[in-house]
Amino acid sequence: MKRYIHPGKLVATFLFLFSTVAAVRAQQATPYDAARLKTSWEVVENHYQGRDNFQSAFTFVNTAVKPFPAKGWQLYFNFIRMVAPGELPGHVKVEHINGDLYRFTPADGFTGIAPGDSLKLAITGDAWAVNFTDAPTGLYLVWDEQPEKGFSIKDYSIRPSTTAKQLMRYPGDKTAVVTPTDIFKQNAAVKDIPVSQLPLVFPTPKSYTATGKGLVLDAFPEVKADPQLSASAAMLDAELLTLLGKRKKGTAVISLVYDAAITAPEGYRLKVAPEGITITAGTEAGAFYAIQSLKTLVPPTAFAGNQKAITIPGVEVTDEPRFGYRAFMIDVARNFHNKRDMLRIIDLMALYKLNVLHFHFSDDEGWRLEIPSLPELTSVGAKRGHSSDWKNMLPPSYGSGPDTTNTAGSGYFSRNDFIEILRYATARHIRVLPEIESPGHARAAVKAMESRYYRLKAAGRDQEANEYLLTDLQDKSEYHSVQYWNDNVMNVALPSTYHFLDKVVEEIQSMYKEAGAPLESVHMGGDEVPGGVFEKSPACIALMQQDKSLKDVNDLWYYYYRKVNELLKARGLSVAGWEEAGMRKTTVGGESQSIPNPDFVNDHFQLNVWNNVIGGGQEDLSYRLANAGYKVILSGVSNFYFDMAYMKSFDEPGFYWGGFVDVDKPFYFIPFDYYKNSKVDGRGNPVTPELFVGKDRLTGFGASNIPGIQGLLWSETVTSSDRMEYMMLPKLLGLAERAWAQDPEWATEKDSAKADALYAQAWSVFSNVMGKREMPRLDYYEGGFNWRIPTAGAKVENGVLSANIQMPGLVIRYTTNGDEPTLKSPVYTTPVAAGGKTVKLKVFSPKGRSSRTTTVKVPVADTQMKNNKL
């Protein structure tokens, strides 16, 4: 039978074959096949040559039958550490391109790599390297004959650090790694508490009583609601349908009752009884949060699929949040996270009663929101890949590689995508705070508008070309940012900079209006503008000569924020920003200092204060700004930066410059006196109250200026949905507890011994709630989340291994024969006599996912040794 082929399909097939053949020919035309260059990287030594730097080394092995060329190539890679440039032993040069992008090139004397031979290149970087996410990423080759094409090196491995000189950051470092024994000691205080003794509503409600008289839902209940709570009733109906699967009508009644006497805007009452459920609230938000509490009462496994019956425990709850501002920030600029990720984040936030999503959509490495009137923002600023000049795209960052198809490096939200996200969030009582990072951390916008300028300039449209330009093209200032960019700052003297910002705000406002979403403020960034910027800008120099209030370059900072404040005020909006937006540089005793800037205190600036690195000297910055009158959202790195690694381990992803952050860090945070419960400094050393002597304390007035707290996930090391969820969870639960629950007893207890005992009890309760309720729930909720399963703690005494877990309720399985533990391996219940054996342990979730393996070599017991001698 003759098959008819549509002409369009024939053309498409031909084009596909043609492109495939062309690609193969291009690969064959290269001097060398990049796939044959086997590459590895390792830390050689931290504190190299007695300094705060480290040596690491690449090893390149030629597995081809032809030599790797002596010339005609460039090898690019991303590295988060500043590398000392120059010629290396082996006659290869290393140089910094921009940001975290570096390049190897052959120097005179390089002879190539013979087949089967290898080349080792040692480089020196600043600071130190501790875990695998410190390693270089995104390696690719470019041939001089094909300067626009990069060929990724995919045979690349990172060798684990195992020795003290590889793992210890500096002399006096607390520990090389966190050992199983360390984890055992950390877990030792956690008591196993029966589920019947746990509060089953999370976060902890203001008042909770278990009545012992629950409700069995074996059919669809009748949902009745007062008109003021109809939206919440519709959402509850949808949730019930997800759980029960069909509308077989039952006798139970769920009533949503409006009560104007409940004046707390997010307060509610919840009663579960055998005959039904009553939710009472004075607002839709209050009713919505009652529904979230009801969902946490539902058994975790009920979210696995449609249930024939669900038993809901009998409770009486009266509740309202401690803070009205309970926020989470997601960075989609450094690495992109798609719409599905955003909606899942909103689902999590809603379940755990967080109500502000800080949307960090722009930074040096990406602009992720379509602004239709400025298409280059996404056609250039949302695209990363290799180019010989990078005029129409951004360079690779954080391992995104040479191809613009990499989904972490390239991508953006269309206008319609963002409107959908806004509607989804608004329906769940979550406000979305957009952030236009400025004037620093703005390279994506700066380069996009330069691309626009050159396009229009070439077309003879000079006036249009200059309309939104963010660059003084005659600026000779020299600087580099914290992330090593040398061209990432908007020029604050150009009127076109403010025209740009106003246009972006205008279009964002229109999206919010179309979505029916509230927008009261815009976050304007303000973070980490590097020294040296503007100093040699003719535009800045001319402005300073014209405006006599501008005495030096620092004054341009206050000029910028006055302009931004006026711009937003004209649109009925207020300024949000990072802490620097509320700071002023001055001198104290002849030394440079930063103090709260009195200029903007009365302009309703809201500041996210991130710098509270314990031991870093700025521990009191949040309190100083709040005491000065600024609205402060506590966003400190020491407790709330979720991109910090959970612990010091080579296999644990994330940064650690602000300390290691496990779920206990947000949990034990005391918002109005976080000195009291700070246990370790940024380097992991124990701290005492003496560290905080002389630091400003929060005043009563200052406390009134703290609307809430925020967790943050920066995405430099977060390149996938799974990694995003791993870094967020379970840390997000510690944030949710501290943002919603009332001040705990241990936070206000004056007697330190009593406070410690109260904290230990509260931590045990929280750990049990996580292990027996909330983390199992997240195995199934909305299809399941990739939350981090903690590794097992273990100690050995006289040939006997004991193990424990951070979250009672999870299961430890083990082997003694060298195999990896599986779901069929024995469950650890009592200590194991394993003298002379290697024990491997894994922690399993109820759904069957597992932690990393804990491996313990158990020495032969003393009694065994005696018997052997006999």
PDB file of C-alpha atoms in Angstrom, residues 443 494 552 561 841 854:
ATOM      1  CA  ARG A 443      23.902  43.281  33.699  1.00  0.00           C
ATOM      2  CA  LEU A 494      21.192  59.088  32.747  1.00  0.00           C
ATOM      3  CA  ASP A 552      30.993  62.850  46.017  1.00  0.00           C
ATOM      4  CA  TYR A 561      16.812  56.333  45.449  1.00  0.00           C
ATOM      5  CA  LEU A 841      22.696   2.943  56.491  1.00  0.00           C
ATOM      6  CA  THR A 854      26.070   6.648  55.694  1.00  0.00           C
TER       7      THR A 854
END
